[in-house]
mmCIF file of C-alpha atoms in Angstrom:
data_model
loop_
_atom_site.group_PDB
_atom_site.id
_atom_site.type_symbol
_atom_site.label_atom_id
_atom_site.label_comp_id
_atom_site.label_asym_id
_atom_site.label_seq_id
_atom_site.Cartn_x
_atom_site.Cartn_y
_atom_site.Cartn_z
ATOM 1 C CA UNK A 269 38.340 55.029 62.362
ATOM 2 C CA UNK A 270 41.245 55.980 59.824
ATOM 3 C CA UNK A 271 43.770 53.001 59.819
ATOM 4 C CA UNK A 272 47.575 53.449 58.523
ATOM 5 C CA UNK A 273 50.513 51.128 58.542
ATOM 6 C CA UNK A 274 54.238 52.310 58.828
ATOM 7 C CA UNK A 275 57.286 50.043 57.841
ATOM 8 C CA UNK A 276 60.980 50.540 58.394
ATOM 9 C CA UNK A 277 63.224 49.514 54.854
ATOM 10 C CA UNK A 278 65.803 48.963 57.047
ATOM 11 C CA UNK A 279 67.819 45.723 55.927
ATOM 12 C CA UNK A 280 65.121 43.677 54.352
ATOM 13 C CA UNK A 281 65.349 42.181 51.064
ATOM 14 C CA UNK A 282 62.844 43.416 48.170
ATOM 15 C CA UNK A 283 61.018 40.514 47.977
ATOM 16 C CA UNK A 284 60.683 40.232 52.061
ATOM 17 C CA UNK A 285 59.859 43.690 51.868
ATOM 18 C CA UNK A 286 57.118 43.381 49.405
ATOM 19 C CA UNK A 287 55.689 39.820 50.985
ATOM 20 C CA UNK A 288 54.989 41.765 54.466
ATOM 21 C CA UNK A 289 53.544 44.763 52.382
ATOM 22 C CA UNK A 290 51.132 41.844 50.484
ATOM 23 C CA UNK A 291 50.693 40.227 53.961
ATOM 24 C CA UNK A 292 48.953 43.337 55.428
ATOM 25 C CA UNK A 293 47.382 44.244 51.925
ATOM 26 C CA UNK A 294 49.096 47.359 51.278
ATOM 27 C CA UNK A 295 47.659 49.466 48.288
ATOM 28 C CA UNK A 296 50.136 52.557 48.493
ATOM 29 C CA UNK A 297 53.499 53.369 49.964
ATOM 30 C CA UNK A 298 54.039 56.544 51.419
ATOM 31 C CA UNK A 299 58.137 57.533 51.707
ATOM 32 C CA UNK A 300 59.017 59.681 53.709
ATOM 33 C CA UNK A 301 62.755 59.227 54.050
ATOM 34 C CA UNK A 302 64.188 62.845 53.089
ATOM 35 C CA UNK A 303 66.875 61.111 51.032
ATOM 36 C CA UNK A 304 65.464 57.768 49.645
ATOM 37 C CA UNK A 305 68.805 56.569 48.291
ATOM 38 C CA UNK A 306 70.744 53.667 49.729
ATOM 39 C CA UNK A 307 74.161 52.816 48.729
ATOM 40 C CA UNK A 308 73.824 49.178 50.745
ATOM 41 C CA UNK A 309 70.464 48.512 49.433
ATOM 42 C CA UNK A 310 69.688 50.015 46.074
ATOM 43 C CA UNK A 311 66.438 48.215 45.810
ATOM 44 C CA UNK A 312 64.961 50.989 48.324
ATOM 45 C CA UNK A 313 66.187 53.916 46.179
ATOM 46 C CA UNK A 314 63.281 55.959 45.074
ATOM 47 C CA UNK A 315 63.362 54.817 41.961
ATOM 48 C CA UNK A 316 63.288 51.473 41.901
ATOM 49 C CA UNK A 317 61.154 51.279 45.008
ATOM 50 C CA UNK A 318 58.880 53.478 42.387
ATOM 51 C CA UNK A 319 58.856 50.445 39.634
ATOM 52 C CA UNK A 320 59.073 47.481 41.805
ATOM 53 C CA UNK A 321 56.119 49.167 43.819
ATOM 54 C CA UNK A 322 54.405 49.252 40.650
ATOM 55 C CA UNK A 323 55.018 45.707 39.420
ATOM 56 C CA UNK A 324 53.407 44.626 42.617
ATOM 57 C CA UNK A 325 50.604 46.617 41.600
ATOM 58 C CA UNK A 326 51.133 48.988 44.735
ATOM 59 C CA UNK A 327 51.518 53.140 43.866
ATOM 60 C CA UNK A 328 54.487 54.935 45.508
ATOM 61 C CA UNK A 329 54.271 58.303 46.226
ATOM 62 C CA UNK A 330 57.687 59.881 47.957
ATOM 63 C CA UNK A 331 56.509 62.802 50.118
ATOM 64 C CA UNK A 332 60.425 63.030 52.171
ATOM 65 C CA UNK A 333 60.479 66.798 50.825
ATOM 66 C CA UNK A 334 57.596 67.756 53.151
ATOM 67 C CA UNK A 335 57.807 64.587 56.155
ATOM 68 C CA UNK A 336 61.495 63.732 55.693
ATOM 69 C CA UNK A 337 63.684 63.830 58.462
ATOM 70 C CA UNK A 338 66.977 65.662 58.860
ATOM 71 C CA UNK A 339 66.252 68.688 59.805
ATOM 72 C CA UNK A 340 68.158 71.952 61.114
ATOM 73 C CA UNK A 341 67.226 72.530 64.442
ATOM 74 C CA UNK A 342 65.779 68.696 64.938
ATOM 75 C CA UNK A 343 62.507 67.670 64.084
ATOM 76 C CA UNK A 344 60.558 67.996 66.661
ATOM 77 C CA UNK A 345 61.244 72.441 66.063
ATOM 78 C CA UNK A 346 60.166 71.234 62.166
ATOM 79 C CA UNK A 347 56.707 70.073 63.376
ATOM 80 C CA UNK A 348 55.469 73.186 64.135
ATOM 81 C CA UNK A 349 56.295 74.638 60.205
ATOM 82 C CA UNK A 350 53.109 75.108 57.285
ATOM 83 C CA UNK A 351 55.255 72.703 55.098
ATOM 84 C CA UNK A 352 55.321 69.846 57.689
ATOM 85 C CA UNK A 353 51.112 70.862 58.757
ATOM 86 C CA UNK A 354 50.723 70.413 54.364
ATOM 87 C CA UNK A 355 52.757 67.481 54.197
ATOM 88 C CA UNK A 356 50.755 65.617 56.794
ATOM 89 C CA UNK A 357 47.151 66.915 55.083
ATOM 90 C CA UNK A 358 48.568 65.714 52.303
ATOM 91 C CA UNK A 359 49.497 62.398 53.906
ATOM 92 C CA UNK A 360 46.199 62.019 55.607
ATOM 93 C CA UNK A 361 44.080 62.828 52.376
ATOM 94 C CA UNK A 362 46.066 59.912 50.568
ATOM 95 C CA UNK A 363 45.735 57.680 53.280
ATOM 96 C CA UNK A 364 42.476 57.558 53.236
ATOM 97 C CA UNK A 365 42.423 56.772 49.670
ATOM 98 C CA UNK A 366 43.501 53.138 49.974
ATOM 99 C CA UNK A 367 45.421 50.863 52.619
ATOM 100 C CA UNK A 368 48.523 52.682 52.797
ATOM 101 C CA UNK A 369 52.161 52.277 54.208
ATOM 102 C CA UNK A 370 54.329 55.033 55.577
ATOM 103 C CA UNK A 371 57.731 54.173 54.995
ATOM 104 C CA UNK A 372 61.021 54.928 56.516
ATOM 105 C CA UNK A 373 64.426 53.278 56.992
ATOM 106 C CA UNK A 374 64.859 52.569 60.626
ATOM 107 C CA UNK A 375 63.770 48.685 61.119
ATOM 108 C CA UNK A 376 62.064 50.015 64.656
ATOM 109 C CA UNK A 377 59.254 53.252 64.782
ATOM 110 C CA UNK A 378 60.792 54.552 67.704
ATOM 111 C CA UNK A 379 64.017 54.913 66.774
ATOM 112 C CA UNK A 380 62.690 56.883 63.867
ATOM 113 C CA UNK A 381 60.535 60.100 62.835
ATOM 114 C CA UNK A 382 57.576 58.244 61.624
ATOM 115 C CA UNK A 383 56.703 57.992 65.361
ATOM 116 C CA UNK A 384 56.612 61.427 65.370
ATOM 117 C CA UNK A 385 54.153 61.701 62.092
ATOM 118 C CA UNK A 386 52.609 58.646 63.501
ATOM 119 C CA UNK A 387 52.017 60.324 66.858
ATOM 120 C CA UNK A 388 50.163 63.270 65.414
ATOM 121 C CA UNK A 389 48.121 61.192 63.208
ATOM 122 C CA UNK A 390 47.000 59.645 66.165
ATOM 123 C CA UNK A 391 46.229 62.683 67.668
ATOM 124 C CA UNK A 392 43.950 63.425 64.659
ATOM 125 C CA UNK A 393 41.985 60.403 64.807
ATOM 126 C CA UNK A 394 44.078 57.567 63.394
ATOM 127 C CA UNK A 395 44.629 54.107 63.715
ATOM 128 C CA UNK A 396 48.382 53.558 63.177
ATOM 129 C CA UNK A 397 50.057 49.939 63.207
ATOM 130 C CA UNK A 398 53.773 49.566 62.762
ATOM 131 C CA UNK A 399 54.620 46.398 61.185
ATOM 132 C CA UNK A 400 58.145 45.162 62.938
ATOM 133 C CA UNK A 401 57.717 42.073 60.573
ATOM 134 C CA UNK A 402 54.891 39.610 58.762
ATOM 135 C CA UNK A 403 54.245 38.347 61.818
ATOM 136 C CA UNK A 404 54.198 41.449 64.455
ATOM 137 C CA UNK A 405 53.255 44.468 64.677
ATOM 138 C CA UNK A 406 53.347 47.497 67.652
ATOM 139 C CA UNK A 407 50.331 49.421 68.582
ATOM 140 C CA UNK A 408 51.610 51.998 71.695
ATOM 141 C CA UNK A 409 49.507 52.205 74.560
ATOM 142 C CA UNK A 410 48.570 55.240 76.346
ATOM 143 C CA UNK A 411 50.591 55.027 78.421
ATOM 144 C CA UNK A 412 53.507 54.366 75.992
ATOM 145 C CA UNK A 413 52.859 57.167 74.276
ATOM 146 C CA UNK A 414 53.401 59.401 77.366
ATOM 147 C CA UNK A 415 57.188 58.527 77.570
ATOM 148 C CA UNK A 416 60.035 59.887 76.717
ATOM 149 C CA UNK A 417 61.752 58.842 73.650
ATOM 150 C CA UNK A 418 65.267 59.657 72.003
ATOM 151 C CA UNK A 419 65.751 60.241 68.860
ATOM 152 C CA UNK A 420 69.331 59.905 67.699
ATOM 153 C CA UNK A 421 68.878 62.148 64.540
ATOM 154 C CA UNK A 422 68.092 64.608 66.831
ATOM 155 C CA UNK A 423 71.245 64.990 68.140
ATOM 156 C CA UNK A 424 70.499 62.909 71.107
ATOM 157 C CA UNK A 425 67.788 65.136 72.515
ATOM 158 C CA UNK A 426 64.939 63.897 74.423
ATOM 159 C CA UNK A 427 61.373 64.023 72.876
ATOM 160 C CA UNK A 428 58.679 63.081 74.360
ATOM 161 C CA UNK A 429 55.541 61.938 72.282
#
């Protein structure tokens, strides 16, 4: 089975961030924040996530212009667009290339769109693991996955997953 981790930045320092990446032997991060900038935490701007990525010997590959969230109309009404169906090919063909990390900037997945990528990768035959920190990690169950969940950048309208 396919196996993919996600991670929230959220407000972790670059060094924690990049000892719980080593922890679970990531290879290559996967961004898909629509805007990686952060005016709190410029470590996680694109950039320098790019070169510190990199010094750890980990690629970084920003695909927020096809996955990012943000979106007119919410993102659940984005799902069903050919860029978001070609950003998540693309997403699956380079997870499978090496242990990879999908990467957004909520702390918890389900206060964030990468449980909605995550959701459909598991529809498509994934293992997905969201790492909360080194030490835990979140797995839904089946029944977890048949509730409702809101998304606040959705402007507070119900999803369900």
């Amino acid at each position: 089975m396919k196996k993919i981790f996600t991670i929230g930045t959220s407000t972790r320092s670059s060094h924690e961030f990049f000892s719980i990446l080593n922890a679970y032997d990531i290879r290559r991060i996967l961004d898909i924040r629509r805007f990686p900038t952060s005016t709190r935490y410029p470590f996680f701007n694109r950039d320098k996530l790019n070169r510190a990525a990199s010094s750890h010997g980990i690629t970084y590959i920003w695909l927020g212009e096809s996955l990012g969230g943000y979106r007119k109309g919410g993102y659940e009404k984005y799902k069903s667009t050919p860029e978001y169906r070609e950003g998540l090919e693309k997403l699956e063909n380079l997870g499978q290339e090496d242990t990879s990390v999908i990467v957004c900037a909520e702390l918890l997945p389900w206060k964030c769109h990468r449980f909605q990528v995550a959701e459909d990768l598991v529809s498509r035959g994934w293992r997905v693991i969201h790492i909360i920190d080194r030490e835990r990690t979140w797995e839904p169950s089946p029944k977890q996955r048949q509730q409702t969940f809101v998304f606040p950048k959705n402007n507070g309208a119900k999803t369900s997953v």
